[in-house]
Amino acid sequence: MSENNTRCNYCGRTLYKQVSEKYFVCSQKCKRLIKNSTYIETVDSLVLRVNSTKWSTVDDLNKKVDINKFDFISSVRRLIYFKGLLLTKEKKEINQKSLISKVKI
Ligand SMILES: [Zn+2]
């Protein structure tokens, strides 16, 4: 994961307040979740798998897998902002209605 200190390293939202000295995270919830790297990797690979090179909304893709909304959209943001594996048409922050797709390789 690339260094990006302007966003929470778990949920990918803009970081206004850092709650940990060790991690760049926005909340106690994200601080707890970022420690589970196995879970993060599993969710990231599932989220990548349901995406295609066509545009779909976050919400529609989330319906295809059994991952809670918060963890799903957090993964989407990580894959867009940190890993560069997904794209968005959104100029604003990513939400459930944002259109996303896989980066064509
Ligand atoms: Zn967060």
PDB file of N, CA and C and ligand atoms in Angstrom:
ATOM      1  N   MET A   1       0.849  -1.201   0.000  1.00  0.00           N
ATOM      2  CA  MET A   1       0.000   0.000   0.000  1.00  0.00           C
ATOM      3  C   MET A   1       0.883   1.249   0.000  1.00  0.00           C
ATOM      4  N   SER A   2       0.571   2.165  -0.898  1.00  0.00           N
ATOM      5  CA  SER A   2       1.419   3.349  -0.977  1.00  0.00           C
ATOM      6  C   SER A   2       1.153   4.302   0.179  1.00  0.00           C
ATOM      7  N   GLU A   3       2.123   5.091   0.492  1.00  0.00           N
ATOM      8  CA  GLU A   3       1.980   6.060   1.579  1.00  0.00           C
ATOM      9  C   GLU A   3       1.022   7.168   1.142  1.00  0.00           C
ATOM     10  N   ASN A   4      -0.018   7.351   1.890  1.00  0.00           N
ATOM     11  CA  ASN A   4      -0.943   8.432   1.610  1.00  0.00           C
ATOM     12  C   ASN A   4      -1.476   8.889   2.950  1.00  0.00           C
ATOM     13  N   ASN A   5      -0.878   9.948   3.465  1.00  0.00           N
ATOM     14  CA  ASN A   5      -1.198  10.379   4.815  1.00  0.00           C
ATOM     15  C   ASN A   5      -2.389  11.321   4.867  1.00  0.00           C
ATOM     16  N   THR A   6      -3.003  11.573   3.702  1.00  0.00           N
ATOM     17  CA  THR A   6      -4.135  12.484   3.699  1.00  0.00           C
ATOM     18  C   THR A   6      -5.451  11.734   3.814  1.00  0.00           C
ATOM     19  N   ARG A   7      -5.399  10.404   3.711  1.00  0.00           N
ATOM     20  CA  ARG A   7      -6.611   9.593   3.827  1.00  0.00           C
ATOM     21  C   ARG A   7      -6.416   8.515   4.870  1.00  0.00           C
ATOM     22  N   CYS A   8      -7.535   8.140   5.495  1.00  0.00           N
ATOM     23  CA  CYS A   8      -7.511   7.029   6.440  1.00  0.00           C
ATOM     24  C   CYS A   8      -7.045   5.778   5.698  1.00  0.00           C
ATOM     25  N   ASN A   9      -6.075   5.089   6.244  1.00  0.00           N
ATOM     26  CA  ASN A   9      -5.522   3.927   5.557  1.00  0.00           C
ATOM     27  C   ASN A   9      -6.449   2.720   5.610  1.00  0.00           C
ATOM     28  N   TYR A  10      -7.509   2.765   6.432  1.00  0.00           N
ATOM     29  CA  TYR A  10      -8.502   1.690   6.372  1.00  0.00           C
ATOM     30  C   TYR A  10      -9.664   2.057   5.447  1.00  0.00           C
ATOM     31  N   CYS A  11     -10.407   3.112   5.792  1.00  0.00           N
ATOM     32  CA  CYS A  11     -11.645   3.391   5.035  1.00  0.00           C
ATOM     33  C   CYS A  11     -11.429   4.325   3.847  1.00  0.00           C
ATOM     34  N   GLY A  12     -10.249   4.938   3.737  1.00  0.00           N
ATOM     35  CA  GLY A  12      -9.947   5.763   2.576  1.00  0.00           C
ATOM     36  C   GLY A  12     -10.590   7.141   2.568  1.00  0.00           C
ATOM     37  N   ARG A  13     -11.282   7.487   3.684  1.00  0.00           N
ATOM     38  CA  ARG A  13     -11.875   8.829   3.724  1.00  0.00           C
ATOM     39  C   ARG A  13     -10.803   9.841   4.086  1.00  0.00           C
ATOM     40  N   THR A  14     -11.053  11.110   3.707  1.00  0.00           N
ATOM     41  CA  THR A  14     -10.112  12.167   4.042  1.00  0.00           C
ATOM     42  C   THR A  14      -9.883  12.190   5.543  1.00  0.00           C
ATOM     43  N   LEU A  15      -8.630  12.277   5.904  1.00  0.00           N
ATOM     44  CA  LEU A  15      -8.255  12.197   7.316  1.00  0.00           C
ATOM     45  C   LEU A  15      -8.203  13.601   7.922  1.00  0.00           C
ATOM     46  N   TYR A  16      -9.176  13.899   8.752  1.00  0.00           N
ATOM     47  CA  TYR A  16      -9.208  15.219   9.400  1.00  0.00           C
ATOM     48  C   TYR A  16      -8.545  15.156  10.764  1.00  0.00           C
ATOM     49  N   LYS A  17      -8.648  13.986  11.371  1.00  0.00           N
ATOM     50  CA  LYS A  17      -8.120  13.830  12.730  1.00  0.00           C
ATOM     51  C   LYS A  17      -7.543  12.428  12.833  1.00  0.00           C
ATOM     52  N   GLN A  18      -6.328  12.347  13.281  1.00  0.00           N
ATOM     53  CA  GLN A  18      -5.682  11.043  13.396  1.00  0.00           C
ATOM     54  C   GLN A  18      -5.873  10.515  14.815  1.00  0.00           C
ATOM     55  N   VAL A  19      -6.359   9.294  14.945  1.00  0.00           N
ATOM     56  CA  VAL A  19      -6.659   8.769  16.287  1.00  0.00           C
ATOM     57  C   VAL A  19      -5.596   7.790  16.800  1.00  0.00           C
ATOM     58  N   SER A  20      -4.571   7.534  15.987  1.00  0.00           N
ATOM     59  CA  SER A  20      -3.557   6.571  16.380  1.00  0.00           C
ATOM     60  C   SER A  20      -2.177   7.154  16.102  1.00  0.00           C
ATOM     61  N   GLU A  21      -1.200   6.784  16.921  1.00  0.00           N
ATOM     62  CA  GLU A  21       0.156   7.252  16.649  1.00  0.00           C
ATOM     63  C   GLU A  21       0.839   6.349  15.635  1.00  0.00           C
ATOM     64  N   LYS A  22       0.357   5.119  15.552  1.00  0.00           N
ATOM     65  CA  LYS A  22       0.997   4.139  14.695  1.00  0.00           C
ATOM     66  C   LYS A  22       0.398   4.098  13.279  1.00  0.00           C
ATOM     67  N   TYR A  23      -0.923   4.254  13.185  1.00  0.00           N
ATOM     68  CA  TYR A  23      -1.597   4.136  11.888  1.00  0.00           C
ATOM     69  C   TYR A  23      -2.241   5.454  11.483  1.00  0.00           C
ATOM     70  N   PHE A  24      -2.392   5.653  10.169  1.00  0.00           N
ATOM     71  CA  PHE A  24      -3.155   6.798   9.676  1.00  0.00           C
ATOM     72  C   PHE A  24      -4.607   6.356   9.563  1.00  0.00           C
ATOM     73  N   VAL A  25      -5.350   6.509  10.647  1.00  0.00           N
ATOM     74  CA  VAL A  25      -6.745   6.078  10.676  1.00  0.00           C
ATOM     75  C   VAL A  25      -7.625   7.162  11.279  1.00  0.00           C
ATOM     76  N   CYS A  26      -8.923   7.161  10.872  1.00  0.00           N
ATOM     77  CA  CYS A  26      -9.819   8.253  11.249  1.00  0.00           C
ATOM     78  C   CYS A  26     -10.654   7.965  12.486  1.00  0.00           C
ATOM     79  N   SER A  27     -10.747   6.688  12.892  1.00  0.00           N
ATOM     80  CA  SER A  27     -11.631   6.347  14.011  1.00  0.00           C
ATOM     81  C   SER A  27     -11.114   5.109  14.738  1.00  0.00           C
ATOM     82  N   GLN A  28     -11.667   4.867  15.910  1.00  0.00           N
ATOM     83  CA  GLN A  28     -11.295   3.665  16.666  1.00  0.00           C
ATOM     84  C   GLN A  28     -11.683   2.416  15.882  1.00  0.00           C
ATOM     85  N   LYS A  29     -12.809   2.507  15.162  1.00  0.00           N
ATOM     86  CA  LYS A  29     -13.265   1.381  14.359  1.00  0.00           C
ATOM     87  C   LYS A  29     -12.215   1.029  13.294  1.00  0.00           C
ATOM     88  N   CYS A  30     -11.732   2.053  12.581  1.00  0.00           N
ATOM     89  CA  CYS A  30     -10.725   1.819  11.542  1.00  0.00           C
ATOM     90  C   CYS A  30      -9.408   1.359  12.144  1.00  0.00           C
ATOM     91  N   LYS A  31      -9.100   1.851  13.337  1.00  0.00           N
ATOM     92  CA  LYS A  31      -7.868   1.456  14.020  1.00  0.00           C
ATOM     93  C   LYS A  31      -7.903  -0.038  14.354  1.00  0.00           C
ATOM     94  N   ARG A  32      -9.099  -0.518  14.738  1.00  0.00           N
ATOM     95  CA  ARG A  32      -9.261  -1.935  15.054  1.00  0.00           C
ATOM     96  C   ARG A  32      -9.201  -2.779  13.773  1.00  0.00           C
ATOM     97  N   LEU A  33      -9.869  -2.297  12.725  1.00  0.00           N
ATOM     98  CA  LEU A  33      -9.969  -3.067  11.483  1.00  0.00           C
ATOM     99  C   LEU A  33      -8.659  -3.137  10.699  1.00  0.00           C
ATOM    100  N   ILE A  34      -7.849  -2.080  10.770  1.00  0.00           N
ATOM    101  CA  ILE A  34      -6.635  -2.063   9.936  1.00  0.00           C
ATOM    102  C   ILE A  34      -5.611  -3.102  10.396  1.00  0.00           C
ATOM    103  N   LYS A  35      -5.762  -3.571  11.626  1.00  0.00           N
ATOM    104  CA  LYS A  35      -4.822  -4.582  12.148  1.00  0.00           C
ATOM    105  C   LYS A  35      -5.068  -5.960  11.556  1.00  0.00           C
ATOM    106  N   ASN A  36      -6.254  -6.165  10.981  1.00  0.00           N
ATOM    107  CA  ASN A  36      -6.590  -7.478  10.424  1.00  0.00           C
ATOM    108  C   ASN A  36      -6.241  -7.538   8.935  1.00  0.00           C
ATOM    109  N   SER A  37      -4.951  -7.671   8.655  1.00  0.00           N
ATOM    110  CA  SER A  37      -4.514  -7.614   7.257  1.00  0.00           C
ATOM    111  C   SER A  37      -5.032  -8.790   6.436  1.00  0.00           C
ATOM    112  N   THR A  38      -5.256  -9.920   7.057  1.00  0.00           N
ATOM    113  CA  THR A  38      -5.798 -11.077   6.324  1.00  0.00           C
ATOM    114  C   THR A  38      -7.203 -10.768   5.831  1.00  0.00           C
ATOM    115  N   TYR A  39      -8.013 -10.174   6.715  1.00  0.00           N
ATOM    116  CA  TYR A  39      -9.375  -9.802   6.341  1.00  0.00           C
ATOM    117  C   TYR A  39      -9.346  -8.757   5.210  1.00  0.00           C
ATOM    118  N   ILE A  40      -8.467  -7.779   5.332  1.00  0.00           N
ATOM    119  CA  ILE A  40      -8.359  -6.732   4.314  1.00  0.00           C
ATOM    120  C   ILE A  40      -8.013  -7.337   2.952  1.00  0.00           C
ATOM    121  N   GLU A  41      -7.053  -8.241   2.942  1.00  0.00           N
ATOM    122  CA  GLU A  41      -6.662  -8.875   1.676  1.00  0.00           C
ATOM    123  C   GLU A  41      -7.801  -9.694   1.069  1.00  0.00           C
ATOM    124  N   THR A  42      -8.536 -10.408   1.940  1.00  0.00           N
ATOM    125  CA  THR A  42      -9.661 -11.219   1.474  1.00  0.00           C
ATOM    126  C   THR A  42     -10.737 -10.335   0.862  1.00  0.00           C
ATOM    127  N   VAL A  43     -11.104  -9.273   1.571  1.00  0.00           N
ATOM    128  CA  VAL A  43     -12.141  -8.366   1.076  1.00  0.00           C
ATOM    129  C   VAL A  43     -11.681  -7.693  -0.222  1.00  0.00           C
ATOM    130  N   ASP A  44     -10.443  -7.215  -0.260  1.00  0.00           N
ATOM    131  CA  ASP A  44      -9.931  -6.555  -1.468  1.00  0.00           C
ATOM    132  C   ASP A  44      -9.999  -7.480  -2.684  1.00  0.00           C
ATOM    133  N   SER A  45      -9.654  -8.750  -2.495  1.00  0.00           N
ATOM    134  CA  SER A  45      -9.675  -9.645  -3.657  1.00  0.00           C
ATOM    135  C   SER A  45     -11.112  -9.950  -4.087  1.00  0.00           C
ATOM    136  N   LEU A  46     -12.043 -10.051  -3.131  1.00  0.00           N
ATOM    137  CA  LEU A  46     -13.458 -10.253  -3.484  1.00  0.00           C
ATOM    138  C   LEU A  46     -14.024  -9.031  -4.207  1.00  0.00           C
ATOM    139  N   VAL A  47     -13.685  -7.853  -3.718  1.00  0.00           N
ATOM    140  CA  VAL A  47     -14.184  -6.617  -4.335  1.00  0.00           C
ATOM    141  C   VAL A  47     -13.640  -6.485  -5.762  1.00  0.00           C
ATOM    142  N   LEU A  48     -12.381  -6.828  -5.945  1.00  0.00           N
ATOM    143  CA  LEU A  48     -11.807  -6.795  -7.295  1.00  0.00           C
ATOM    144  C   LEU A  48     -12.519  -7.781  -8.215  1.00  0.00           C
ATOM    145  N   ARG A  49     -12.849  -8.954  -7.665  1.00  0.00           N
ATOM    146  CA  ARG A  49     -13.473 -10.002  -8.477  1.00  0.00           C
ATOM    147  C   ARG A  49     -14.869  -9.607  -8.967  1.00  0.00           C
ATOM    148  N   VAL A  50     -15.646  -8.890  -8.161  1.00  0.00           N
ATOM    149  CA  VAL A  50     -16.995  -8.505  -8.605  1.00  0.00           C
ATOM    150  C   VAL A  50     -16.986  -7.295  -9.541  1.00  0.00           C
ATOM    151  N   ASN A  51     -15.850  -6.612  -9.617  1.00  0.00           N
ATOM    152  CA  ASN A  51     -15.751  -5.476 -10.530  1.00  0.00           C
ATOM    153  C   ASN A  51     -15.407  -5.945 -11.934  1.00  0.00           C
ATOM    154  N   SER A  52     -15.819  -5.146 -12.923  1.00  0.00           N
ATOM    155  CA  SER A  52     -15.415  -5.438 -14.299  1.00  0.00           C
ATOM    156  C   SER A  52     -14.939  -4.131 -14.903  1.00  0.00           C
ATOM    157  N   THR A  53     -14.631  -4.146 -16.202  1.00  0.00           N
ATOM    158  CA  THR A  53     -14.184  -2.907 -16.838  1.00  0.00           C
ATOM    159  C   THR A  53     -15.378  -2.049 -17.283  1.00  0.00           C
ATOM    160  N   LYS A  54     -16.607  -2.524 -16.974  1.00  0.00           N
ATOM    161  CA  LYS A  54     -17.796  -1.694 -17.197  1.00  0.00           C
ATOM    162  C   LYS A  54     -18.083  -0.909 -15.917  1.00  0.00           C
ATOM    163  N   TRP A  55     -18.776   0.234 -16.075  1.00  0.00           N
ATOM    164  CA  TRP A  55     -19.097   1.033 -14.898  1.00  0.00           C
ATOM    165  C   TRP A  55     -20.270   0.424 -14.125  1.00  0.00           C
ATOM    166  N   SER A  56     -20.121   0.309 -12.827  1.00  0.00           N
ATOM    167  CA  SER A  56     -21.205  -0.155 -11.958  1.00  0.00           C
ATOM    168  C   SER A  56     -21.186   0.704 -10.697  1.00  0.00           C
ATOM    169  N   THR A  57     -22.340   0.745 -10.013  1.00  0.00           N
ATOM    170  CA  THR A  57     -22.346   1.499  -8.763  1.00  0.00           C
ATOM    171  C   THR A  57     -21.810   0.621  -7.634  1.00  0.00           C
ATOM    172  N   VAL A  58     -21.259   1.262  -6.638  1.00  0.00           N
ATOM    173  CA  VAL A  58     -20.733   0.567  -5.454  1.00  0.00           C
ATOM    174  C   VAL A  58     -21.832  -0.306  -4.857  1.00  0.00           C
ATOM    175  N   ASP A  59     -23.029   0.265  -4.752  1.00  0.00           N
ATOM    176  CA  ASP A  59     -24.166  -0.431  -4.164  1.00  0.00           C
ATOM    177  C   ASP A  59     -24.518  -1.727  -4.909  1.00  0.00           C
ATOM    178  N   ASP A  60     -24.583  -1.666  -6.247  1.00  0.00           N
ATOM    179  CA  ASP A  60     -24.911  -2.854  -7.045  1.00  0.00           C
ATOM    180  C   ASP A  60     -23.866  -3.953  -6.875  1.00  0.00           C
ATOM    181  N   LEU A  61     -22.614  -3.570  -6.846  1.00  0.00           N
ATOM    182  CA  LEU A  61     -21.537  -4.564  -6.701  1.00  0.00           C
ATOM    183  C   LEU A  61     -21.556  -5.173  -5.304  1.00  0.00           C
ATOM    184  N   ASN A  62     -21.867  -4.347  -4.319  1.00  0.00           N
ATOM    185  CA  ASN A  62     -21.914  -4.821  -2.933  1.00  0.00           C
ATOM    186  C   ASN A  62     -22.973  -5.918  -2.756  1.00  0.00           C
ATOM    187  N   LYS A  63     -24.051  -5.835  -3.563  1.00  0.00           N
ATOM    188  CA  LYS A  63     -25.135  -6.828  -3.460  1.00  0.00           C
ATOM    189  C   LYS A  63     -24.691  -8.222  -3.908  1.00  0.00           C
ATOM    190  N   LYS A  64     -23.611  -8.290  -4.658  1.00  0.00           N
ATOM    191  CA  LYS A  64     -23.139  -9.582  -5.177  1.00  0.00           C
ATOM    192  C   LYS A  64     -22.320 -10.375  -4.163  1.00  0.00           C
ATOM    193  N   VAL A  65     -21.881  -9.720  -3.113  1.00  0.00           N
ATOM    194  CA  VAL A  65     -21.056 -10.418  -2.119  1.00  0.00           C
ATOM    195  C   VAL A  65     -21.539 -10.147  -0.696  1.00  0.00           C
ATOM    196  N   ASP A  66     -21.203 -11.066   0.182  1.00  0.00           N
ATOM    197  CA  ASP A  66     -21.626 -10.947   1.571  1.00  0.00           C
ATOM    198  C   ASP A  66     -20.561 -10.209   2.388  1.00  0.00           C
ATOM    199  N   ILE A  67     -20.450  -8.910   2.119  1.00  0.00           N
ATOM    200  CA  ILE A  67     -19.505  -8.065   2.862  1.00  0.00           C
ATOM    201  C   ILE A  67     -20.304  -6.847   3.325  1.00  0.00           C
ATOM    202  N   ASN A  68     -20.154  -6.459   4.580  1.00  0.00           N
ATOM    203  CA  ASN A  68     -20.958  -5.319   5.046  1.00  0.00           C
ATOM    204  C   ASN A  68     -20.547  -4.037   4.316  1.00  0.00           C
ATOM    205  N   LYS A  69     -21.523  -3.112   4.243  1.00  0.00           N
ATOM    206  CA  LYS A  69     -21.362  -1.906   3.421  1.00  0.00           C
ATOM    207  C   LYS A  69     -20.116  -1.107   3.758  1.00  0.00           C
ATOM    208  N   PHE A  70     -19.829  -0.989   5.048  1.00  0.00           N
ATOM    209  CA  PHE A  70     -18.677  -0.180   5.452  1.00  0.00           C
ATOM    210  C   PHE A  70     -17.368  -0.803   4.955  1.00  0.00           C
ATOM    211  N   ASP A  71     -17.224  -2.107   5.153  1.00  0.00           N
ATOM    212  CA  ASP A  71     -15.993  -2.778   4.730  1.00  0.00           C
ATOM    213  C   ASP A  71     -15.871  -2.807   3.208  1.00  0.00           C
ATOM    214  N   PHE A  72     -17.022  -2.917   2.526  1.00  0.00           N
ATOM    215  CA  PHE A  72     -16.999  -2.946   1.068  1.00  0.00           C
ATOM    216  C   PHE A  72     -16.532  -1.604   0.495  1.00  0.00           C
ATOM    217  N   ILE A  73     -17.149  -0.522   0.952  1.00  0.00           N
ATOM    218  CA  ILE A  73     -16.785   0.790   0.396  1.00  0.00           C
ATOM    219  C   ILE A  73     -15.377   1.204   0.842  1.00  0.00           C
ATOM    220  N   SER A  74     -14.956   0.740   2.008  1.00  0.00           N
ATOM    221  CA  SER A  74     -13.584   1.011   2.462  1.00  0.00           C
ATOM    222  C   SER A  74     -12.593   0.357   1.512  1.00  0.00           C
ATOM    223  N   SER A  75     -12.902  -0.868   1.126  1.00  0.00           N
ATOM    224  CA  SER A  75     -12.045  -1.595   0.193  1.00  0.00           C
ATOM    225  C   SER A  75     -12.012  -0.893  -1.165  1.00  0.00           C
ATOM    226  N   VAL A  76     -13.191  -0.439  -1.630  1.00  0.00           N
ATOM    227  CA  VAL A  76     -13.261   0.292  -2.901  1.00  0.00           C
ATOM    228  C   VAL A  76     -12.339   1.513  -2.852  1.00  0.00           C
ATOM    229  N   ARG A  77     -12.404   2.261  -1.752  1.00  0.00           N
ATOM    230  CA  ARG A  77     -11.564   3.459  -1.646  1.00  0.00           C
ATOM    231  C   ARG A  77     -10.079   3.095  -1.609  1.00  0.00           C
ATOM    232  N   ARG A  78      -9.732   2.041  -0.895  1.00  0.00           N
ATOM    233  CA  ARG A  78      -8.315   1.625  -0.867  1.00  0.00           C
ATOM    234  C   ARG A  78      -7.845   1.238  -2.258  1.00  0.00           C
ATOM    235  N   LEU A  79      -8.703   0.508  -2.992  1.00  0.00           N
ATOM    236  CA  LEU A  79      -8.326   0.039  -4.329  1.00  0.00           C
ATOM    237  C   LEU A  79      -8.230   1.188  -5.323  1.00  0.00           C
ATOM    238  N   ILE A  80      -8.955   2.277  -5.070  1.00  0.00           N
ATOM    239  CA  ILE A  80      -8.879   3.464  -5.929  1.00  0.00           C
ATOM    240  C   ILE A  80      -7.715   4.364  -5.505  1.00  0.00           C
ATOM    241  N   TYR A  81      -7.724   4.773  -4.251  1.00  0.00           N
ATOM    242  CA  TYR A  81      -6.782   5.803  -3.813  1.00  0.00           C
ATOM    243  C   TYR A  81      -5.377   5.300  -3.514  1.00  0.00           C
ATOM    244  N   PHE A  82      -5.264   4.084  -3.010  1.00  0.00           N
ATOM    245  CA  PHE A  82      -3.931   3.612  -2.615  1.00  0.00           C
ATOM    246  C   PHE A  82      -3.335   2.631  -3.619  1.00  0.00           C
ATOM    247  N   LYS A  83      -4.179   1.738  -4.155  1.00  0.00           N
ATOM    248  CA  LYS A  83      -3.623   0.684  -5.004  1.00  0.00           C
ATOM    249  C   LYS A  83      -3.777   0.960  -6.498  1.00  0.00           C
ATOM    250  N   GLY A  84      -4.679   1.887  -6.857  1.00  0.00           N
ATOM    251  CA  GLY A  84      -4.849   2.234  -8.268  1.00  0.00           C
ATOM    252  C   GLY A  84      -5.371   1.100  -9.140  1.00  0.00           C
ATOM    253  N   LEU A  85      -6.127   0.171  -8.542  1.00  0.00           N
ATOM    254  CA  LEU A  85      -6.645  -0.960  -9.316  1.00  0.00           C
ATOM    255  C   LEU A  85      -8.082  -0.738  -9.778  1.00  0.00           C
ATOM    256  N   LEU A  86      -8.783   0.199  -9.146  1.00  0.00           N
ATOM    257  CA  LEU A  86     -10.132   0.572  -9.567  1.00  0.00           C
ATOM    258  C   LEU A  86     -10.142   2.047  -9.949  1.00  0.00           C
ATOM    259  N   LEU A  87     -11.139   2.407 -10.766  1.00  0.00           N
ATOM    260  CA  LEU A  87     -11.333   3.786 -11.202  1.00  0.00           C
ATOM    261  C   LEU A  87     -12.689   4.279 -10.755  1.00  0.00           C
ATOM    262  N   THR A  88     -12.863   5.586 -10.682  1.00  0.00           N
ATOM    263  CA  THR A  88     -14.188   6.133 -10.433  1.00  0.00           C
ATOM    264  C   THR A  88     -14.430   7.326 -11.344  1.00  0.00           C
ATOM    265  N   LYS A  89     -15.730   7.576 -11.623  1.00  0.00           N
ATOM    266  CA  LYS A  89     -16.093   8.784 -12.370  1.00  0.00           C
ATOM    267  C   LYS A  89     -16.312   9.938 -11.398  1.00  0.00           C
ATOM    268  N   GLU A  90     -16.333   9.587 -10.119  1.00  0.00           N
ATOM    269  CA  GLU A  90     -16.692  10.558  -9.087  1.00  0.00           C
ATOM    270  C   GLU A  90     -15.588  11.595  -8.859  1.00  0.00           C
ATOM    271  N   LYS A  91     -15.977  12.865  -8.861  1.00  0.00           N
ATOM    272  CA  LYS A  91     -15.013  13.913  -8.516  1.00  0.00           C
ATOM    273  C   LYS A  91     -15.064  14.172  -7.006  1.00  0.00           C
ATOM    274  N   LYS A  92     -16.216  13.846  -6.426  1.00  0.00           N
ATOM    275  CA  LYS A  92     -16.381  14.036  -4.979  1.00  0.00           C
ATOM    276  C   LYS A  92     -15.938  12.756  -4.278  1.00  0.00           C
ATOM    277  N   GLU A  93     -16.161  12.699  -2.980  1.00  0.00           N
ATOM    278  CA  GLU A  93     -15.834  11.486  -2.233  1.00  0.00           C
ATOM    279  C   GLU A  93     -16.702  10.320  -2.725  1.00  0.00           C
ATOM    280  N   ILE A  94     -16.141   9.123  -2.692  1.00  0.00           N
ATOM    281  CA  ILE A  94     -16.856   7.917  -3.106  1.00  0.00           C
ATOM    282  C   ILE A  94     -18.019   7.639  -2.149  1.00  0.00           C
ATOM    283  N   ASN A  95     -19.194   7.353  -2.727  1.00  0.00           N
ATOM    284  CA  ASN A  95     -20.330   6.921  -1.903  1.00  0.00           C
ATOM    285  C   ASN A  95     -20.974   5.706  -2.562  1.00  0.00           C
ATOM    286  N   GLN A  96     -22.100   5.240  -1.994  1.00  0.00           N
ATOM    287  CA  GLN A  96     -22.737   4.011  -2.484  1.00  0.00           C
ATOM    288  C   GLN A  96     -23.191   4.124  -3.940  1.00  0.00           C
ATOM    289  N   LYS A  97     -23.446   5.348  -4.406  1.00  0.00           N
ATOM    290  CA  LYS A  97     -23.954   5.538  -5.770  1.00  0.00           C
ATOM    291  C   LYS A  97     -22.847   5.828  -6.786  1.00  0.00           C
ATOM    292  N   SER A  98     -21.610   5.950  -6.317  1.00  0.00           N
ATOM    293  CA  SER A  98     -20.500   6.250  -7.228  1.00  0.00           C
ATOM    294  C   SER A  98     -20.318   5.140  -8.252  1.00  0.00           C
ATOM    295  N   LEU A  99     -19.992   5.547  -9.480  1.00  0.00           N
ATOM    296  CA  LEU A  99     -19.701   4.561 -10.526  1.00  0.00           C
ATOM    297  C   LEU A  99     -18.220   4.206 -10.471  1.00  0.00           C
ATOM    298  N   ILE A 100     -17.973   2.900 -10.453  1.00  0.00           N
ATOM    299  CA  ILE A 100     -16.581   2.440 -10.403  1.00  0.00           C
ATOM    300  C   ILE A 100     -16.358   1.346 -11.441  1.00  0.00           C
ATOM    301  N   SER A 101     -15.121   1.130 -11.799  1.00  0.00           N
ATOM    302  CA  SER A 101     -14.781   0.020 -12.710  1.00  0.00           C
ATOM    303  C   SER A 101     -13.332  -0.380 -12.462  1.00  0.00           C
ATOM    304  N   LYS A 102     -12.975  -1.514 -13.043  1.00  0.00           N
ATOM    305  CA  LYS A 102     -11.611  -1.974 -12.943  1.00  0.00           C
ATOM    306  C   LYS A 102     -10.730  -1.192 -13.902  1.00  0.00           C
ATOM    307  N   VAL A 103      -9.499  -0.974 -13.524  1.00  0.00           N
ATOM    308  CA  VAL A 103      -8.528  -0.369 -14.432  1.00  0.00           C
ATOM    309  C   VAL A 103      -8.202  -1.403 -15.514  1.00  0.00           C
ATOM    310  N   LYS A 104      -8.268  -0.977 -16.763  1.00  0.00           N
ATOM    311  CA  LYS A 104      -7.921  -1.911 -17.853  1.00  0.00           C
ATOM    312  C   LYS A 104      -6.421  -2.125 -17.883  1.00  0.00           C
ATOM    313  N   ILE A 105      -6.017  -3.369 -17.953  1.00  0.00           N
ATOM    314  CA  ILE A 105      -4.565  -3.648 -17.964  1.00  0.00           C
ATOM    315  C   ILE A 105      -4.118  -3.966 -19.390  1.00  0.00           C
TER     316      ILE A 105
HETATM  317 ZN    ZN B   1     -11.275   5.409   8.526  1.00  0.00          ZN
END
